[in-house]
């Protein structure tokens, strides 16, 4: 790979990626050079090498993750659910074509089957080519990848899963069907009675209305639910929110301490204490969730 | 005040503030216009109005705080210490010329005296003119402002304080004397036997070396200490770290629950649960602190 950074420097230009929200604020990252640029049927896909965050993936012009801090998002999307479930064997990941959640889920020794559903095959191909540390799970015997729209997948699927993880892209992203009432109903009906689902619900600071709408879409279908958060440097405004939802009222009082003890040493963000702390929201973020 | 934003729009230019770390990443904020620009004996002082974060204060070209999220920093700099102390009456704030910590400290009904020490009188003047909600404490009868270097202040000071809060600006900022061994020794000797001190220690993600050096400067002078963190959207990489240190080993096992119950309802970030959660660090941040 040619090192274009020195050429850029010679020419006097510099390459900046501004990942903005509403056009008025966001993160600025200086790139060394572009590594890949392509277009799938659904979206523009770009990979850049940056000084501060290593390689980054952009979909439809929006920063998806960075090499430096992706572990935070992927650990926190996976382990809170997997460490509460008493014996998770089957997991379905919707929109997990980047492999990050798959990699984390496969750390749990009880797992027998993980189905990754993503509408865009080219995301997976890009990961396999440019982000090897994210692609490790794809070759695992327990993993199956289905290239399909999430709603279509569930309509044709007769199995239930112990855990469903909805790793959706972003509000207004390419898979609009994942923001409908129908989709949330489908997720709930494919979660086993003892199981749970996790939904990423974006920045509670910048998009409280979106968080509330996801909360409202989840609520009718589950007996118990709780929001939690984590801090990701490259995420808009630095805080990402999730919703964990279960069919059983007892789900949240359980704790599979064996899973936590096994998994925490394999993580860089998640620990047993972080699990509890993640469900503690600052007052101004508590207030965006309906009582 | 003239609305320059429309003029800027007409001319086709736009005003962006890029608050960078090491020149390779940081926050980008679009400004409506400049409100104030001046130079004190120590530093350039600027106030801008921005779309996403309201008014912001910049010192020496670095973003200090924004109107929208300053409450997080100022609450978390103050209440963890004040809520642990059994009966805090006297507080000294070093570098508190922006009034934010003073405002929070004065919420505690036990407080009888707060001494704010800042080297730069023009910071206080700028706050009084452009940030009224931060300046409220300056007219309180319990508050006293001393315009002086922190080390010089302690050399001449014979009192001790129940709590000393070191609200230093930033590494490499205008008050280099606050990063010396001598200063930390002075702080410790001015904290009463039952008391504590709080030190802001910057971004643990971007400046782990600086965090370690502050930790190393605090440690020899106190019997017990613990780092804690909070999430601030406009802070570099989104996470700010602090060190709470006490002369008594028992300090951290105490909890003044009356103070927490009184103060939490007056806060937007701080709650009793947040107090505990703030001391829980993700594994990758735990690892930067010496064992």
mmCIF file of N, CA and C in Angstrom, chain A residues 16 20 23-30 51-53 68 71-72 205 231 233 237 239 264-265 267-269 271 273-274 277 280-284, chain B residues 16 20 23-30 51-53 68 71-72 205 231 233 237 239 264-265 267-269 271 273-274 277 280-284:
data_model
loop_
_atom_site.group_PDB
_atom_site.id
_atom_site.type_symbol
_atom_site.label_atom_id
_atom_site.label_comp_id
_atom_site.label_asym_id
_atom_site.label_seq_id
_atom_site.Cartn_x
_atom_site.Cartn_y
_atom_site.Cartn_z
ATOM 1 N N UNK A 16 -9.142 15.620 6.149
ATOM 2 C CA UNK A 16 -9.870 15.611 7.421
ATOM 3 C C UNK A 16 -11.243 14.976 7.233
ATOM 4 N N UNK A 20 -20.155 14.789 11.480
ATOM 5 C CA UNK A 20 -21.014 15.794 12.108
ATOM 6 C C UNK A 20 -22.416 15.286 12.399
ATOM 7 N N UNK A 23 -25.006 18.864 11.203
ATOM 8 C CA UNK A 23 -24.182 19.856 10.514
ATOM 9 C C UNK A 23 -23.555 20.913 11.403
ATOM 10 N N UNK A 24 -23.704 20.801 12.747
ATOM 11 C CA UNK A 24 -23.198 21.889 13.588
ATOM 12 C C UNK A 24 -22.133 21.471 14.609
ATOM 13 N N UNK A 25 -21.954 20.167 14.824
ATOM 14 C CA UNK A 25 -20.872 19.731 15.715
ATOM 15 C C UNK A 25 -20.567 18.267 15.456
ATOM 16 N N UNK A 26 -19.414 17.817 15.927
ATOM 17 C CA UNK A 26 -19.056 16.419 15.737
ATOM 18 C C UNK A 26 -17.581 16.213 15.934
ATOM 19 N N UNK A 27 -17.100 15.055 15.436
ATOM 20 C CA UNK A 27 -15.692 14.734 15.615
ATOM 21 C C UNK A 27 -14.924 15.046 14.336
ATOM 22 N N UNK A 28 -13.721 15.591 14.486
ATOM 23 C CA UNK A 28 -12.824 15.803 13.357
ATOM 24 C C UNK A 28 -11.622 14.870 13.521
ATOM 25 N N UNK A 29 -11.330 14.098 12.504
ATOM 26 C CA UNK A 29 -10.199 13.158 12.551
ATOM 27 C C UNK A 29 -9.340 13.371 11.318
ATOM 28 N N UNK A 30 -8.063 13.502 11.532
ATOM 29 C CA UNK A 30 -7.143 13.680 10.402
ATOM 30 C C UNK A 30 -6.779 12.302 9.848
ATOM 31 N N UNK A 51 -4.689 9.097 11.877
ATOM 32 C CA UNK A 51 -3.583 9.196 12.838
ATOM 33 C C UNK A 51 -4.019 8.777 14.240
ATOM 34 N N UNK A 52 -5.162 9.297 14.694
ATOM 35 C CA UNK A 52 -5.526 9.117 16.106
ATOM 36 C C UNK A 52 -6.296 7.825 16.367
ATOM 37 N N UNK A 53 -7.033 7.321 15.373
ATOM 38 C CA UNK A 53 -7.945 6.202 15.629
ATOM 39 C C UNK A 53 -7.673 4.961 14.781
ATOM 40 N N UNK A 68 -9.432 1.770 16.908
ATOM 41 C CA UNK A 68 -8.940 2.013 18.256
ATOM 42 C C UNK A 68 -9.971 1.759 19.347
ATOM 43 N N UNK A 71 -13.796 -1.931 20.276
ATOM 44 C CA UNK A 71 -14.001 -2.950 21.304
ATOM 45 C C UNK A 71 -15.049 -2.523 22.329
ATOM 46 N N UNK A 72 -15.148 -1.230 22.590
ATOM 47 C CA UNK A 72 -16.107 -0.750 23.600
ATOM 48 C C UNK A 72 -17.535 -1.032 23.136
ATOM 49 N N UNK A 205 -27.789 11.824 24.158
ATOM 50 C CA UNK A 205 -27.537 13.257 24.326
ATOM 51 C C UNK A 205 -28.003 14.020 23.086
ATOM 52 N N UNK A 231 -19.324 4.684 27.294
ATOM 53 C CA UNK A 231 -18.586 5.839 26.764
ATOM 54 C C UNK A 231 -17.638 5.400 25.662
ATOM 55 N N UNK A 233 -15.154 7.079 22.751
ATOM 56 C CA UNK A 233 -14.595 8.349 22.265
ATOM 57 C C UNK A 233 -15.085 8.769 20.872
ATOM 58 N N UNK A 237 -21.033 12.619 20.490
ATOM 59 C CA UNK A 237 -21.146 13.136 21.868
ATOM 60 C C UNK A 237 -20.609 12.161 22.911
ATOM 61 N N UNK A 239 -21.309 9.162 24.091
ATOM 62 C CA UNK A 239 -22.096 8.198 24.867
ATOM 63 C C UNK A 239 -23.081 7.461 23.961
ATOM 64 N N UNK A 264 -15.050 -11.502 31.564
ATOM 65 C CA UNK A 264 -14.400 -10.225 31.890
ATOM 66 C C UNK A 264 -12.892 -10.216 31.593
ATOM 67 N N UNK A 265 -12.154 -11.291 31.933
ATOM 68 C CA UNK A 265 -10.708 -11.242 31.629
ATOM 69 C C UNK A 265 -10.387 -11.199 30.131
ATOM 70 N N UNK A 267 -11.941 -9.208 28.105
ATOM 71 C CA UNK A 267 -12.449 -7.917 27.623
ATOM 72 C C UNK A 267 -11.524 -6.766 27.989
ATOM 73 N N UNK A 268 -11.694 -5.658 27.261
ATOM 74 C CA UNK A 268 -10.914 -4.468 27.540
ATOM 75 C C UNK A 268 -11.766 -3.372 28.205
ATOM 76 N N UNK A 269 -13.078 -3.468 28.074
ATOM 77 C CA UNK A 269 -13.980 -2.480 28.699
ATOM 78 C C UNK A 269 -14.821 -3.149 29.783
ATOM 79 N N UNK A 271 -16.402 -5.328 32.679
ATOM 80 C CA UNK A 271 -16.059 -6.049 33.906
ATOM 81 C C UNK A 271 -17.374 -6.267 34.652
ATOM 82 N N UNK A 273 -18.140 -5.064 37.558
ATOM 83 C CA UNK A 273 -18.559 -3.773 38.122
ATOM 84 C C UNK A 273 -19.088 -2.833 37.038
ATOM 85 N N UNK A 274 -18.487 -2.891 35.841
ATOM 86 C CA UNK A 274 -18.966 -2.059 34.732
ATOM 87 C C UNK A 274 -20.387 -2.466 34.339
ATOM 88 N N UNK A 277 -22.575 -0.637 36.702
ATOM 89 C CA UNK A 277 -22.451 0.818 36.523
ATOM 90 C C UNK A 277 -23.087 1.292 35.207
ATOM 91 N N UNK A 280 -26.550 2.615 35.386
ATOM 92 C CA UNK A 280 -26.741 3.838 36.171
ATOM 93 C C UNK A 280 -26.613 5.038 35.237
ATOM 94 N N UNK A 281 -27.713 5.751 35.025
ATOM 95 C CA UNK A 281 -27.683 6.890 34.104
ATOM 96 C C UNK A 281 -27.632 8.203 34.879
ATOM 97 N N UNK A 282 -26.842 9.184 34.368
ATOM 98 C CA UNK A 282 -26.889 10.517 34.957
ATOM 99 C C UNK A 282 -28.329 11.044 34.886
ATOM 100 N N UNK A 283 -28.689 11.898 35.838
ATOM 101 C CA UNK A 283 -30.077 12.358 35.921
ATOM 102 C C UNK A 283 -30.595 12.912 34.589
ATOM 103 N N UNK A 284 -29.797 13.724 33.899
ATOM 104 C CA UNK A 284 -30.312 14.362 32.670
ATOM 105 C C UNK A 284 -30.567 13.337 31.567
ATOM 106 N N UNK B 16 -15.802 27.765 12.134
ATOM 107 C CA UNK B 16 -15.685 26.479 12.825
ATOM 108 C C UNK B 16 -14.600 26.547 13.869
ATOM 109 N N UNK B 20 -8.637 20.531 18.943
ATOM 110 C CA UNK B 20 -7.872 19.329 18.607
ATOM 111 C C UNK B 20 -6.919 18.906 19.718
ATOM 112 N N UNK B 23 -3.197 17.702 17.324
ATOM 113 C CA UNK B 23 -3.365 18.094 15.927
ATOM 114 C C UNK B 23 -3.972 17.046 15.014
ATOM 115 N N UNK B 24 -4.437 15.903 15.571
ATOM 116 C CA UNK B 24 -4.922 14.839 14.679
ATOM 117 C C UNK B 24 -6.378 14.426 14.915
ATOM 118 N N UNK B 25 -6.997 14.841 16.019
ATOM 119 C CA UNK B 25 -8.423 14.552 16.220
ATOM 120 C C UNK B 25 -8.973 15.481 17.285
ATOM 121 N N UNK B 26 -10.288 15.594 17.324
ATOM 122 C CA UNK B 26 -10.902 16.453 18.324
ATOM 123 C C UNK B 26 -12.324 16.776 17.958
ATOM 124 N N UNK B 27 -12.859 17.813 18.634
ATOM 125 C CA UNK B 27 -14.237 18.187 18.384
ATOM 126 C C UNK B 27 -14.294 19.360 17.428
ATOM 127 N N UNK B 28 -15.262 19.328 16.511
ATOM 128 C CA UNK B 28 -15.519 20.457 15.627
ATOM 129 C C UNK B 28 -16.886 21.043 15.993
ATOM 130 N N UNK B 29 -16.919 22.341 16.215
ATOM 131 C CA UNK B 29 -18.180 23.006 16.573
ATOM 132 C C UNK B 29 -18.370 24.221 15.685
ATOM 133 N N UNK B 30 -19.540 24.327 15.097
ATOM 134 C CA UNK B 30 -19.824 25.479 14.249
ATOM 135 C C UNK B 30 -20.294 26.642 15.115
ATOM 136 N N UNK B 51 -23.826 26.836 17.622
ATOM 137 C CA UNK B 51 -25.154 26.268 17.365
ATOM 138 C C UNK B 51 -25.464 25.119 18.324
ATOM 139 N N UNK B 52 -24.522 24.188 18.472
ATOM 140 C CA UNK B 52 -24.828 22.955 19.198
ATOM 141 C C UNK B 52 -24.613 23.064 20.705
ATOM 142 N N UNK B 53 -23.702 23.927 21.146
ATOM 143 C CA UNK B 53 -23.318 23.938 22.567
ATOM 144 C C UNK B 53 -23.546 25.269 23.269
ATOM 145 N N UNK B 68 -23.758 24.315 27.382
ATOM 146 C CA UNK B 68 -24.678 23.187 27.365
ATOM 147 C C UNK B 68 -24.288 22.062 28.326
ATOM 148 N N UNK B 71 -22.357 21.796 33.354
ATOM 149 C CA UNK B 71 -22.891 21.285 34.625
ATOM 150 C C UNK B 71 -22.269 19.934 34.986
ATOM 151 N N UNK B 72 -21.929 19.134 33.992
ATOM 152 C CA UNK B 72 -21.382 17.801 34.279
ATOM 153 C C UNK B 72 -20.025 17.939 34.977
ATOM 154 N N UNK B 205 -8.005 8.744 28.385
ATOM 155 C CA UNK B 205 -7.908 8.062 27.088
ATOM 156 C C UNK B 205 -6.788 8.681 26.254
ATOM 157 N N UNK B 231 -18.608 11.414 32.008
ATOM 158 C CA UNK B 231 -18.720 11.584 30.550
ATOM 159 C C UNK B 231 -19.212 12.987 30.220
ATOM 160 N N UNK B 233 -19.716 15.454 26.870
ATOM 161 C CA UNK B 233 -19.655 15.484 25.405
ATOM 162 C C UNK B 233 -18.552 16.367 24.833
ATOM 163 N N UNK B 237 -12.169 13.419 23.837
ATOM 164 C CA UNK B 237 -12.486 11.987 23.854
ATOM 165 C C UNK B 237 -13.654 11.649 24.782
ATOM 166 N N UNK B 239 -14.349 11.727 28.001
ATOM 167 C CA UNK B 239 -14.244 11.264 29.391
ATOM 168 C C UNK B 239 -13.220 12.095 30.152
ATOM 169 N N UNK B 264 -28.488 15.788 45.461
ATOM 170 C CA UNK B 264 -28.848 15.153 44.189
ATOM 171 C C UNK B 264 -30.038 15.820 43.483
ATOM 172 N N UNK B 265 -31.096 16.168 44.195
ATOM 173 C CA UNK B 265 -32.219 16.792 43.476
ATOM 174 C C UNK B 265 -31.873 18.153 42.872
ATOM 175 N N UNK B 267 -29.154 18.629 41.193
ATOM 176 C CA UNK B 267 -28.166 18.368 40.146
ATOM 177 C C UNK B 267 -28.804 17.823 38.880
ATOM 178 N N UNK B 268 -28.056 17.933 37.777
ATOM 179 C CA UNK B 268 -28.533 17.391 36.502
ATOM 180 C C UNK B 268 -27.767 16.130 36.112
ATOM 181 N N UNK B 269 -26.590 15.910 36.707
ATOM 182 C CA UNK B 269 -25.795 14.709 36.396
ATOM 183 C C UNK B 269 -25.681 13.829 37.645
ATOM 184 N N UNK B 271 -26.099 11.842 41.012
ATOM 185 C CA UNK B 271 -27.092 11.176 41.860
ATOM 186 C C UNK B 271 -26.314 10.263 42.806
ATOM 187 N N UNK B 273 -26.508 7.030 42.938
ATOM 188 C CA UNK B 273 -26.018 5.881 42.163
ATOM 189 C C UNK B 273 -24.846 6.276 41.253
ATOM 190 N N UNK B 274 -24.906 7.497 40.701
ATOM 191 C CA UNK B 274 -23.801 7.976 39.849
ATOM 192 C C UNK B 274 -22.522 8.110 40.669
ATOM 193 N N UNK B 277 -21.097 4.678 40.693
ATOM 194 C CA UNK B 277 -20.728 4.251 39.334
ATOM 195 C C UNK B 277 -19.509 5.008 38.804
ATOM 196 N N UNK B 280 -16.205 3.348 39.139
ATOM 197 C CA UNK B 280 -16.022 2.094 38.397
ATOM 198 C C UNK B 280 -15.430 2.420 37.031
ATOM 199 N N UNK B 281 -14.200 1.993 36.797
ATOM 200 C CA UNK B 281 -13.527 2.311 35.535
ATOM 201 C C UNK B 281 -13.520 1.098 34.599
ATOM 202 N N UNK B 282 -13.725 1.340 33.301
ATOM 203 C CA UNK B 282 -13.560 0.252 32.337
ATOM 204 C C UNK B 282 -12.133 -0.300 32.452
ATOM 205 N N UNK B 283 -11.982 -1.596 32.149
ATOM 206 C CA UNK B 283 -10.688 -2.246 32.344
ATOM 207 C C UNK B 283 -9.528 -1.486 31.691
ATOM 208 N N UNK B 284 -9.731 -0.990 30.456
ATOM 209 C CA UNK B 284 -8.606 -0.352 29.754
ATOM 210 C C UNK B 284 -8.208 0.967 30.418
#
